[in-house]
XYZ file of C-alpha atoms in Angstrom:
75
model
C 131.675 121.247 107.295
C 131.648 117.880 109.397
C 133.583 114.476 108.389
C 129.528 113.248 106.754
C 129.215 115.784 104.123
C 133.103 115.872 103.290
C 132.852 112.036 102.661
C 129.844 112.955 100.785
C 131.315 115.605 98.284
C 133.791 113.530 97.681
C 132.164 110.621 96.596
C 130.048 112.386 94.470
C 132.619 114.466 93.036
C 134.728 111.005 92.047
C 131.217 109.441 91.001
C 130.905 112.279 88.268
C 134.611 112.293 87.100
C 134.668 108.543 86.827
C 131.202 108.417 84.963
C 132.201 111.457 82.513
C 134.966 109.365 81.560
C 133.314 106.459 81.147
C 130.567 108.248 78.886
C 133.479 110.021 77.023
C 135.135 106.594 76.308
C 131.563 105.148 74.795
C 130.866 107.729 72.834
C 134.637 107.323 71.492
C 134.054 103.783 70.964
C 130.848 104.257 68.699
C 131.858 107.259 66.681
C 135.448 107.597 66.661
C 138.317 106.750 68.724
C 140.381 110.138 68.424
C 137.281 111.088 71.575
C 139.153 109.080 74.345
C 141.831 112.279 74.513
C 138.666 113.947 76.010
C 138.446 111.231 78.476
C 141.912 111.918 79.096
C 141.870 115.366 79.732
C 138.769 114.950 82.216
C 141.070 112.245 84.269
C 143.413 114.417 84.304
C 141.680 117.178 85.337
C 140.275 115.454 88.070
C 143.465 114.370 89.753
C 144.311 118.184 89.641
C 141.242 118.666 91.231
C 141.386 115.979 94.147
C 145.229 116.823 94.530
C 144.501 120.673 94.942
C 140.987 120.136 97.303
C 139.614 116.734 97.515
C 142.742 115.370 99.636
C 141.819 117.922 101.933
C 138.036 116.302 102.563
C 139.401 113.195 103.831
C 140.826 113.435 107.400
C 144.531 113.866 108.744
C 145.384 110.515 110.388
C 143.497 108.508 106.968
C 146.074 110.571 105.010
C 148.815 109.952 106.884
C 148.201 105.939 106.547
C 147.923 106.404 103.124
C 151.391 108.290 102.746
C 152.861 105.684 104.803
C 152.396 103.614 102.124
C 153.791 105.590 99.295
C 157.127 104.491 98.334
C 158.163 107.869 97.493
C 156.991 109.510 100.848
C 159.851 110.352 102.982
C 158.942 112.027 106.314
């Protein structure tokens, strides 16, 4: 799979996580608020997700700048 179409699941997987969340959270707002624990669960489900695979998608030296940065990343 080349860098293009990696980029491109992964937007489109963080797209649809972000936008089932955000439909979760309206439909909380209009018919009752105990709904956002779905949004919840979806958020969470998706930093599972992106922790297990969609870290992997984005290339080795972008990761590495981004652990640089990470106070609790100790190499």
């Amino acid at each position: 799979m080349n860098q293009k179409w990696r980029y491109t699941l992964l937007i489109l997987t963080t797209l649809a996580s972000l936008s089932s969340v955000a439909v979760t959270l309206y439909v909380a707002l209009l018919i009752e608020i105990k709904l956002s624990i779905g949004a919840v669960v979806i958020a969470i489900f998706w930093i599972v997700w992106f922790k297990q695979t969609g870290w992997y998608f984005l290339p080795e030296k972008f990761r590495s700048k981004i652990l640089k940065y990470l106070p609790f990343y100790r190499q």
